[in-house]
Amino acid sequence: MNASCSWPTRCGGTVRGLRGPSDVVIGPNGPQFLEFNVSGALCGAVEVHCRMDVWHKLYASAGRVPFTSPDPFAARTRMFEDLCAELGAEPRVALLGSARDQGGFTRYFDLQTDYFNRHGLTARFFEPEDLHEAWDCPPHLRYPLGLRDFTIPDWEALGLDTAPVQAAVDAGCLLVGTQTSTFLSSKLTMGLLSEGAVDERAERNLVDTYCRGRESCPTGGRTGTAARSTSSSTPWPTASPWCSRRASE
């Protein structure tokens, strides 16, 4: 955690600021993360997309950008394309959220639906009270897939009813969580990967490269039996009640 601190200046005053532990140490073999926080936030994909857009525009006159990264919207689009192909479903995606959770504005959701609609998907943003329109309609107008772009505590704090979400799931709409939230929703993820409980080579290589031997890894940098006893109480991955066709499945 960050802690406030102060130090004297040459003029006899003081400067106050924040002091916090370093998250990354640069060593002879490259960066090593002292703490690897798996994001539970929802807005990461939108923020990265917008910042990368600004980054590209700033360097457009130079012909190329100094650094770049994959667009998270493109990755999310491929995810839905793969799901549609796997399920034999039409590429129609319902983006479920609420402007009331975004200060009354829909721009956060509009950015995503606009991108999806320009890249081969048919996407529409739904407020919870309108979600029945995604499934209570002629078959060719239904949305078989959806992105659950909200958290239950946030909606409860706003007094938003989640019953329409359950109704959509019961009607056969497959709602998936955002990649930055539900798919990696526990810091024990890195512990499970580091102990070899899941055979995902790319993710395990990530842990080996950047987190090996660090005491702040979820399992304390241990492997084998000691690590397994620490993390076995949490299933892989952490389940969400609305990441399946029916809550009981």
PDB file of C-alpha atoms in Angstrom:
ATOM      1  CA  MET A   1       0.000   0.000   0.000  1.00  0.00           C
ATOM      2  CA  ASN A   2       1.101   3.547  -0.628  1.00  0.00           C
ATOM      3  CA  ALA A   3       1.954   5.666   2.402  1.00  0.00           C
ATOM      4  CA  SER A   4       2.178   9.430   2.668  1.00  0.00           C
ATOM      5  CA  CYS A   5       5.548  10.906   3.563  1.00  0.00           C
ATOM      6  CA  SER A   6       7.303  14.262   3.756  1.00  0.00           C
ATOM      7  CA  TRP A   7      10.854  15.492   3.438  1.00  0.00           C
ATOM      8  CA  PRO A   8      12.570  18.870   3.986  1.00  0.00           C
ATOM      9  CA  THR A   9      13.604  21.223   1.181  1.00  0.00           C
ATOM     10  CA  ARG A  10      16.549  23.586   0.969  1.00  0.00           C
ATOM     11  CA  CYS A  11      14.195  26.520   1.552  1.00  0.00           C
ATOM     12  CA  GLY A  12      13.132  25.207   4.940  1.00  0.00           C
ATOM     13  CA  GLY A  13       9.718  23.930   3.803  1.00  0.00           C
ATOM     14  CA  THR A  14       8.481  20.427   3.327  1.00  0.00           C
ATOM     15  CA  VAL A  15       7.241  18.472   0.365  1.00  0.00           C
ATOM     16  CA  ARG A  16       4.543  15.886   0.843  1.00  0.00           C
ATOM     17  CA  GLY A  17       3.947  13.003  -1.475  1.00  0.00           C
ATOM     18  CA  LEU A  18       3.206   9.319  -1.754  1.00  0.00           C
ATOM     19  CA  ARG A  19       5.690   6.562  -1.138  1.00  0.00           C
ATOM     20  CA  GLY A  20       4.924   3.067  -2.271  1.00  0.00           C
ATOM     21  CA  PRO A  21       6.709  -0.226  -2.880  1.00  0.00           C
ATOM     22  CA  SER A  22       8.146  -0.805  -6.323  1.00  0.00           C
ATOM     23  CA  ASP A  23       6.139  -3.211  -8.449  1.00  0.00           C
ATOM     24  CA  VAL A  24       8.974  -3.980 -10.868  1.00  0.00           C
ATOM     25  CA  VAL A  25      12.712  -4.449 -10.436  1.00  0.00           C
ATOM     26  CA  ILE A  26      14.965  -4.337 -13.494  1.00  0.00           C
ATOM     27  CA  GLY A  27      17.668  -6.987 -13.142  1.00  0.00           C
ATOM     28  CA  PRO A  28      20.330  -8.520 -15.380  1.00  0.00           C
ATOM     29  CA  ASN A  29      17.721 -10.773 -17.017  1.00  0.00           C
ATOM     30  CA  GLY A  30      15.109  -8.047 -17.522  1.00  0.00           C
ATOM     31  CA  PRO A  31      12.082  -6.972 -15.454  1.00  0.00           C
ATOM     32  CA  GLN A  32      10.859  -8.999 -12.511  1.00  0.00           C
ATOM     33  CA  PHE A  33       7.476  -8.234 -10.989  1.00  0.00           C
ATOM     34  CA  LEU A  34       7.408  -8.058  -7.207  1.00  0.00           C
ATOM     35  CA  GLU A  35       3.642  -8.041  -7.300  1.00  0.00           C
ATOM     36  CA  PHE A  36       1.500  -9.210 -10.191  1.00  0.00           C
ATOM     37  CA  ASN A  37      -1.998  -7.782  -9.751  1.00  0.00           C
ATOM     38  CA  VAL A  38      -4.591  -9.447 -11.934  1.00  0.00           C
ATOM     39  CA  SER A  39      -7.084  -6.742 -12.813  1.00  0.00           C
ATOM     40  CA  GLY A  40     -10.624  -6.990 -11.543  1.00  0.00           C
ATOM     41  CA  ALA A  41     -11.634  -3.772 -13.289  1.00  0.00           C
ATOM     42  CA  LEU A  42     -13.852  -3.588 -16.348  1.00  0.00           C
ATOM     43  CA  CYS A  43     -12.541  -0.532 -18.151  1.00  0.00           C
ATOM     44  CA  GLY A  44      -9.036  -1.722 -19.033  1.00  0.00           C
ATOM     45  CA  ALA A  45      -9.790  -2.716 -22.623  1.00  0.00           C
ATOM     46  CA  VAL A  46     -11.514   0.593 -23.382  1.00  0.00           C
ATOM     47  CA  GLU A  47      -8.749   2.666 -21.755  1.00  0.00           C
ATOM     48  CA  VAL A  48      -5.979   0.822 -23.611  1.00  0.00           C
ATOM     49  CA  HIS A  49      -7.846   1.128 -26.923  1.00  0.00           C
ATOM     50  CA  CYS A  50      -8.337   4.892 -26.482  1.00  0.00           C
ATOM     51  CA  ARG A  51      -4.785   5.553 -25.350  1.00  0.00           C
ATOM     52  CA  MET A  52      -3.322   3.528 -28.181  1.00  0.00           C
ATOM     53  CA  ASP A  53      -5.513   5.488 -30.602  1.00  0.00           C
ATOM     54  CA  VAL A  54      -4.087   8.751 -29.272  1.00  0.00           C
ATOM     55  CA  TRP A  55      -0.572   7.274 -29.377  1.00  0.00           C
ATOM     56  CA  HIS A  56      -0.927   6.365 -33.052  1.00  0.00           C
ATOM     57  CA  LYS A  57      -2.315   9.786 -33.931  1.00  0.00           C
ATOM     58  CA  LEU A  58       0.550  11.546 -32.159  1.00  0.00           C
ATOM     59  CA  TYR A  59       3.126   9.667 -34.225  1.00  0.00           C
ATOM     60  CA  ALA A  60       1.138   9.467 -37.463  1.00  0.00           C
ATOM     61  CA  SER A  61       3.339  12.107 -39.134  1.00  0.00           C
ATOM     62  CA  ALA A  62       6.464  10.079 -38.329  1.00  0.00           C
ATOM     63  CA  GLY A  63       5.193   7.088 -40.294  1.00  0.00           C
ATOM     64  CA  ARG A  64       5.466   4.611 -37.409  1.00  0.00           C
ATOM     65  CA  VAL A  65       5.067   4.519 -33.653  1.00  0.00           C
ATOM     66  CA  PRO A  66       8.052   3.775 -31.369  1.00  0.00           C
ATOM     67  CA  PHE A  67       6.134   1.077 -29.514  1.00  0.00           C
ATOM     68  CA  THR A  68       2.859  -0.655 -30.104  1.00  0.00           C
ATOM     69  CA  SER A  69       0.674  -3.405 -28.646  1.00  0.00           C
ATOM     70  CA  PRO A  70      -2.274  -5.538 -29.768  1.00  0.00           C
ATOM     71  CA  ASP A  71      -5.634  -3.776 -29.698  1.00  0.00           C
ATOM     72  CA  PRO A  72      -7.783  -5.296 -26.913  1.00  0.00           C
ATOM     73  CA  PHE A  73     -10.917  -4.640 -28.972  1.00  0.00           C
ATOM     74  CA  ALA A  74      -9.471  -6.763 -31.769  1.00  0.00           C
ATOM     75  CA  ALA A  75      -8.749  -9.562 -29.291  1.00  0.00           C
ATOM     76  CA  ARG A  76     -12.281  -9.305 -27.915  1.00  0.00           C
ATOM     77  CA  THR A  77     -13.715  -9.426 -31.436  1.00  0.00           C
ATOM     78  CA  ARG A  78     -11.743 -12.600 -32.195  1.00  0.00           C
ATOM     79  CA  MET A  79     -13.008 -14.109 -28.956  1.00  0.00           C
ATOM     80  CA  PHE A  80     -16.625 -13.607 -30.033  1.00  0.00           C
ATOM     81  CA  GLU A  81     -15.879 -14.854 -33.543  1.00  0.00           C
ATOM     82  CA  ASP A  82     -14.382 -18.029 -32.080  1.00  0.00           C
ATOM     83  CA  LEU A  83     -17.348 -18.489 -29.744  1.00  0.00           C
ATOM     84  CA  CYS A  84     -19.819 -18.026 -32.597  1.00  0.00           C
ATOM     85  CA  ALA A  85     -17.965 -20.570 -34.710  1.00  0.00           C
ATOM     86  CA  GLU A  86     -17.801 -23.030 -31.815  1.00  0.00           C
ATOM     87  CA  LEU A  87     -21.499 -22.684 -31.000  1.00  0.00           C
ATOM     88  CA  GLY A  88     -22.721 -22.379 -34.586  1.00  0.00           C
ATOM     89  CA  ALA A  89     -24.357 -19.085 -33.634  1.00  0.00           C
ATOM     90  CA  GLU A  90     -24.902 -15.888 -35.572  1.00  0.00           C
ATOM     91  CA  PRO A  91     -22.268 -13.214 -34.828  1.00  0.00           C
ATOM     92  CA  ARG A  92     -24.645 -11.032 -32.815  1.00  0.00           C
ATOM     93  CA  VAL A  93     -23.391  -9.702 -29.476  1.00  0.00           C
ATOM     94  CA  ALA A  94     -25.355  -7.956 -26.732  1.00  0.00           C
ATOM     95  CA  LEU A  95     -23.254  -5.587 -24.642  1.00  0.00           C
ATOM     96  CA  LEU A  96     -24.853  -5.513 -21.202  1.00  0.00           C
ATOM     97  CA  GLY A  97     -24.193  -2.621 -18.853  1.00  0.00           C
ATOM     98  CA  SER A  98     -25.740   0.602 -17.635  1.00  0.00           C
ATOM     99  CA  ALA A  99     -25.097   4.267 -18.306  1.00  0.00           C
ATOM    100  CA  ARG A 100     -26.059   4.849 -14.683  1.00  0.00           C
ATOM    101  CA  ASP A 101     -22.804   3.148 -13.773  1.00  0.00           C
ATOM    102  CA  GLN A 102     -20.916   5.531 -16.106  1.00  0.00           C
ATOM    103  CA  GLY A 103     -22.151   8.914 -14.904  1.00  0.00           C
ATOM    104  CA  GLY A 104     -25.153   8.808 -17.218  1.00  0.00           C
ATOM    105  CA  PHE A 105     -23.091   8.489 -20.412  1.00  0.00           C
ATOM    106  CA  THR A 106     -23.005   5.608 -22.907  1.00  0.00           C
ATOM    107  CA  ARG A 107     -19.666   6.459 -24.572  1.00  0.00           C
ATOM    108  CA  TYR A 108     -17.883   3.623 -22.732  1.00  0.00           C
ATOM    109  CA  PHE A 109     -20.238   1.125 -24.366  1.00  0.00           C
ATOM    110  CA  ASP A 110     -20.587   2.968 -27.684  1.00  0.00           C
ATOM    111  CA  LEU A 111     -16.846   2.703 -28.327  1.00  0.00           C
ATOM    112  CA  GLN A 112     -17.085  -1.071 -28.079  1.00  0.00           C
ATOM    113  CA  THR A 113     -20.261  -1.572 -30.099  1.00  0.00           C
ATOM    114  CA  ASP A 114     -19.011   0.771 -32.840  1.00  0.00           C
ATOM    115  CA  TYR A 115     -15.791  -1.244 -33.129  1.00  0.00           C
ATOM    116  CA  PHE A 116     -17.612  -4.582 -33.164  1.00  0.00           C
ATOM    117  CA  ASN A 117     -20.046  -3.375 -35.827  1.00  0.00           C
ATOM    118  CA  ARG A 118     -17.156  -2.211 -38.034  1.00  0.00           C
ATOM    119  CA  HIS A 119     -15.363  -5.547 -37.728  1.00  0.00           C
ATOM    120  CA  GLY A 120     -17.875  -8.203 -38.679  1.00  0.00           C
ATOM    121  CA  LEU A 121     -20.096  -8.461 -35.609  1.00  0.00           C
ATOM    122  CA  THR A 122     -23.590  -7.121 -35.035  1.00  0.00           C
ATOM    123  CA  ALA A 123     -23.501  -5.515 -31.611  1.00  0.00           C
ATOM    124  CA  ARG A 124     -25.946  -3.509 -29.513  1.00  0.00           C
ATOM    125  CA  PHE A 125     -25.779  -2.017 -26.042  1.00  0.00           C
ATOM    126  CA  PHE A 126     -28.547  -3.005 -23.625  1.00  0.00           C
ATOM    127  CA  GLU A 127     -29.618  -1.491 -20.329  1.00  0.00           C
ATOM    128  CA  PRO A 128     -30.869  -4.228 -17.967  1.00  0.00           C
ATOM    129  CA  GLU A 129     -34.531  -3.260 -18.353  1.00  0.00           C
ATOM    130  CA  ASP A 130     -34.183  -3.557 -22.149  1.00  0.00           C
ATOM    131  CA  LEU A 131     -32.315  -6.845 -22.170  1.00  0.00           C
ATOM    132  CA  HIS A 132     -35.469  -8.847 -22.930  1.00  0.00           C
ATOM    133  CA  GLU A 133     -35.263  -7.407 -26.448  1.00  0.00           C
ATOM    134  CA  ALA A 134     -32.124  -9.483 -26.984  1.00  0.00           C
ATOM    135  CA  TRP A 135     -34.011 -12.768 -26.726  1.00  0.00           C
ATOM    136  CA  ASP A 136     -37.792 -12.133 -26.700  1.00  0.00           C
ATOM    137  CA  CYS A 137     -37.945 -11.542 -30.453  1.00  0.00           C
ATOM    138  CA  PRO A 138     -37.909 -13.443 -33.777  1.00  0.00           C
ATOM    139  CA  PRO A 139     -35.002 -15.926 -33.962  1.00  0.00           C
ATOM    140  CA  HIS A 140     -33.069 -13.987 -36.616  1.00  0.00           C
ATOM    141  CA  LEU A 141     -33.027 -10.896 -34.377  1.00  0.00           C
ATOM    142  CA  ARG A 142     -31.844 -12.618 -31.197  1.00  0.00           C
ATOM    143  CA  TYR A 143     -28.436 -12.088 -29.636  1.00  0.00           C
ATOM    144  CA  PRO A 144     -27.030 -15.518 -28.726  1.00  0.00           C
ATOM    145  CA  LEU A 145     -23.917 -14.026 -27.080  1.00  0.00           C
ATOM    146  CA  GLY A 146     -23.370 -11.167 -24.696  1.00  0.00           C
ATOM    147  CA  LEU A 147     -20.653  -9.331 -22.800  1.00  0.00           C
ATOM    148  CA  ARG A 148     -21.424  -8.906 -19.109  1.00  0.00           C
ATOM    149  CA  ASP A 149     -19.825  -5.507 -18.639  1.00  0.00           C
ATOM    150  CA  PHE A 150     -20.762  -4.782 -15.036  1.00  0.00           C
ATOM    151  CA  THR A 151     -20.162  -5.963 -11.483  1.00  0.00           C
ATOM    152  CA  ILE A 152     -22.883  -7.138  -9.138  1.00  0.00           C
ATOM    153  CA  PRO A 153     -21.756  -4.926  -6.199  1.00  0.00           C
ATOM    154  CA  ASP A 154     -21.837  -1.827  -8.420  1.00  0.00           C
ATOM    155  CA  TRP A 155     -25.351  -2.599  -9.606  1.00  0.00           C
ATOM    156  CA  GLU A 156     -26.546  -3.365  -6.104  1.00  0.00           C
ATOM    157  CA  ALA A 157     -25.185  -0.020  -4.935  1.00  0.00           C
ATOM    158  CA  LEU A 158     -27.126   1.690  -7.719  1.00  0.00           C
ATOM    159  CA  GLY A 159     -30.283  -0.283  -7.027  1.00  0.00           C
ATOM    160  CA  LEU A 160     -30.227  -1.996 -10.436  1.00  0.00           C
ATOM    161  CA  ASP A 161     -32.130  -5.248 -10.732  1.00  0.00           C
ATOM    162  CA  THR A 162     -30.164  -8.264 -11.955  1.00  0.00           C
ATOM    163  CA  ALA A 163     -33.269 -10.369 -12.628  1.00  0.00           C
ATOM    164  CA  PRO A 164     -33.245  -9.476 -16.361  1.00  0.00           C
ATOM    165  CA  VAL A 165     -29.742 -10.941 -16.574  1.00  0.00           C
ATOM    166  CA  GLN A 166     -30.917 -14.272 -15.186  1.00  0.00           C
ATOM    167  CA  ALA A 167     -33.891 -14.204 -17.554  1.00  0.00           C
ATOM    168  CA  ALA A 168     -31.576 -13.733 -20.542  1.00  0.00           C
ATOM    169  CA  VAL A 169     -29.340 -16.598 -19.405  1.00  0.00           C
ATOM    170  CA  ASP A 170     -32.391 -18.843 -18.908  1.00  0.00           C
ATOM    171  CA  ALA A 171     -33.507 -17.932 -22.429  1.00  0.00           C
ATOM    172  CA  GLY A 172     -30.225 -19.241 -23.850  1.00  0.00           C
ATOM    173  CA  CYS A 173     -28.063 -16.122 -24.108  1.00  0.00           C
ATOM    174  CA  LEU A 174     -24.450 -16.977 -23.316  1.00  0.00           C
ATOM    175  CA  LEU A 175     -23.045 -14.096 -21.270  1.00  0.00           C
ATOM    176  CA  VAL A 176     -19.286 -13.956 -20.858  1.00  0.00           C
ATOM    177  CA  GLY A 177     -17.302 -11.713 -18.575  1.00  0.00           C
ATOM    178  CA  THR A 178     -14.757  -9.186 -19.726  1.00  0.00           C
ATOM    179  CA  GLN A 179     -11.300 -10.640 -20.257  1.00  0.00           C
ATOM    180  CA  THR A 180      -9.822  -8.282 -17.675  1.00  0.00           C
ATOM    181  CA  SER A 181     -12.334  -9.244 -15.019  1.00  0.00           C
ATOM    182  CA  THR A 182     -13.955 -12.670 -15.013  1.00  0.00           C
ATOM    183  CA  PHE A 183     -11.361 -14.616 -16.984  1.00  0.00           C
ATOM    184  CA  LEU A 184      -8.601 -13.644 -14.530  1.00  0.00           C
ATOM    185  CA  SER A 185     -10.516 -12.710 -11.407  1.00  0.00           C
ATOM    186  CA  SER A 186      -8.213 -14.054  -8.690  1.00  0.00           C
ATOM    187  CA  LYS A 187      -4.571 -13.418  -7.832  1.00  0.00           C
ATOM    188  CA  LEU A 188      -4.350 -17.144  -7.147  1.00  0.00           C
ATOM    189  CA  THR A 189      -4.357 -17.527 -10.927  1.00  0.00           C
ATOM    190  CA  MET A 190      -0.619 -16.920 -11.062  1.00  0.00           C
ATOM    191  CA  GLY A 191      -0.098 -19.302  -8.167  1.00  0.00           C
ATOM    192  CA  LEU A 192      -2.017 -22.055  -9.925  1.00  0.00           C
ATOM    193  CA  LEU A 193      -0.059 -21.447 -13.108  1.00  0.00           C
ATOM    194  CA  SER A 194       3.298 -21.363 -11.330  1.00  0.00           C
ATOM    195  CA  GLU A 195       2.647 -24.710  -9.645  1.00  0.00           C
ATOM    196  CA  GLY A 196       1.644 -26.324 -12.930  1.00  0.00           C
ATOM    197  CA  ALA A 197      -1.977 -27.039 -11.994  1.00  0.00           C
ATOM    198  CA  VAL A 198      -3.110 -25.871 -15.427  1.00  0.00           C
ATOM    199  CA  ASP A 199      -1.270 -26.775 -18.601  1.00  0.00           C
ATOM    200  CA  GLU A 200      -1.386 -23.386 -20.320  1.00  0.00           C
ATOM    201  CA  ARG A 201       2.143 -23.034 -21.648  1.00  0.00           C
ATOM    202  CA  ALA A 202       1.975 -19.385 -22.685  1.00  0.00           C
ATOM    203  CA  GLU A 203       0.692 -18.310 -19.270  1.00  0.00           C
ATOM    204  CA  ARG A 204       3.183 -20.519 -17.441  1.00  0.00           C
ATOM    205  CA  ASN A 205       6.009 -19.034 -19.497  1.00  0.00           C
ATOM    206  CA  LEU A 206       4.809 -15.577 -18.472  1.00  0.00           C
ATOM    207  CA  VAL A 207       5.063 -16.559 -14.811  1.00  0.00           C
ATOM    208  CA  ASP A 208       8.464 -18.200 -15.313  1.00  0.00           C
ATOM    209  CA  THR A 209       9.820 -15.127 -17.069  1.00  0.00           C
ATOM    210  CA  TYR A 210       8.507 -12.383 -14.840  1.00  0.00           C
ATOM    211  CA  CYS A 211       7.489 -13.849 -11.487  1.00  0.00           C
ATOM    212  CA  ARG A 212       9.654 -16.884 -10.694  1.00  0.00           C
ATOM    213  CA  GLY A 213      10.950 -17.017  -7.142  1.00  0.00           C
ATOM    214  CA  ARG A 214       9.238 -13.823  -6.004  1.00  0.00           C
ATOM    215  CA  GLU A 215       7.847 -13.874  -2.485  1.00  0.00           C
ATOM    216  CA  SER A 216       4.833 -11.799  -3.512  1.00  0.00           C
ATOM    217  CA  CYS A 217       3.571 -14.407  -5.966  1.00  0.00           C
ATOM    218  CA  PRO A 218       0.189 -15.676  -4.744  1.00  0.00           C
ATOM    219  CA  THR A 219       1.786 -18.900  -3.498  1.00  0.00           C
ATOM    220  CA  GLY A 220       4.775 -17.111  -2.018  1.00  0.00           C
ATOM    221  CA  GLY A 221       7.074 -18.249  -4.812  1.00  0.00           C
ATOM    222  CA  ARG A 222       6.741 -21.875  -3.718  1.00  0.00           C
ATOM    223  CA  THR A 223       6.043 -24.802  -5.961  1.00  0.00           C
ATOM    224  CA  GLY A 224       4.976 -28.357  -5.423  1.00  0.00           C
ATOM    225  CA  THR A 225       3.046 -29.585  -2.381  1.00  0.00           C
ATOM    226  CA  ALA A 226       3.381 -26.407  -0.333  1.00  0.00           C
ATOM    227  CA  ALA A 227       2.032 -24.242  -3.108  1.00  0.00           C
ATOM    228  CA  ARG A 228      -0.694 -26.706  -3.953  1.00  0.00           C
ATOM    229  CA  SER A 229      -2.021 -26.712  -0.395  1.00  0.00           C
ATOM    230  CA  THR A 230      -2.167 -22.907  -0.500  1.00  0.00           C
ATOM    231  CA  SER A 231      -4.195 -22.549  -3.665  1.00  0.00           C
ATOM    232  CA  SER A 232      -6.280 -25.714  -3.928  1.00  0.00           C
ATOM    233  CA  SER A 233      -9.207 -24.142  -2.067  1.00  0.00           C
ATOM    234  CA  THR A 234     -10.019 -21.876  -5.039  1.00  0.00           C
ATOM    235  CA  PRO A 235     -11.220 -23.500  -8.286  1.00  0.00           C
ATOM    236  CA  TRP A 236      -9.668 -22.656 -11.654  1.00  0.00           C
ATOM    237  CA  PRO A 237     -10.950 -20.392 -13.045  1.00  0.00           C
ATOM    238  CA  THR A 238     -13.091 -18.527 -10.525  1.00  0.00           C
ATOM    239  CA  ALA A 239     -16.610 -19.149 -11.727  1.00  0.00           C
ATOM    240  CA  SER A 240     -19.275 -16.554 -12.419  1.00  0.00           C
ATOM    241  CA  PRO A 241     -22.970 -17.438 -12.129  1.00  0.00           C
ATOM    242  CA  TRP A 242     -23.659 -15.833 -15.507  1.00  0.00           C
ATOM    243  CA  CYS A 243     -20.854 -17.321 -17.569  1.00  0.00           C
ATOM    244  CA  SER A 244     -22.967 -20.265 -18.661  1.00  0.00           C
ATOM    245  CA  ARG A 245     -26.193 -20.768 -20.492  1.00  0.00           C
ATOM    246  CA  ARG A 246     -28.047 -21.491 -17.264  1.00  0.00           C
ATOM    247  CA  ALA A 247     -27.111 -20.647 -13.731  1.00  0.00           C
ATOM    248  CA  SER A 248     -27.516 -24.276 -12.671  1.00  0.00           C
ATOM    249  CA  GLU A 249     -25.164 -25.640 -15.333  1.00  0.00           C
TER     250      GLU A 249
END
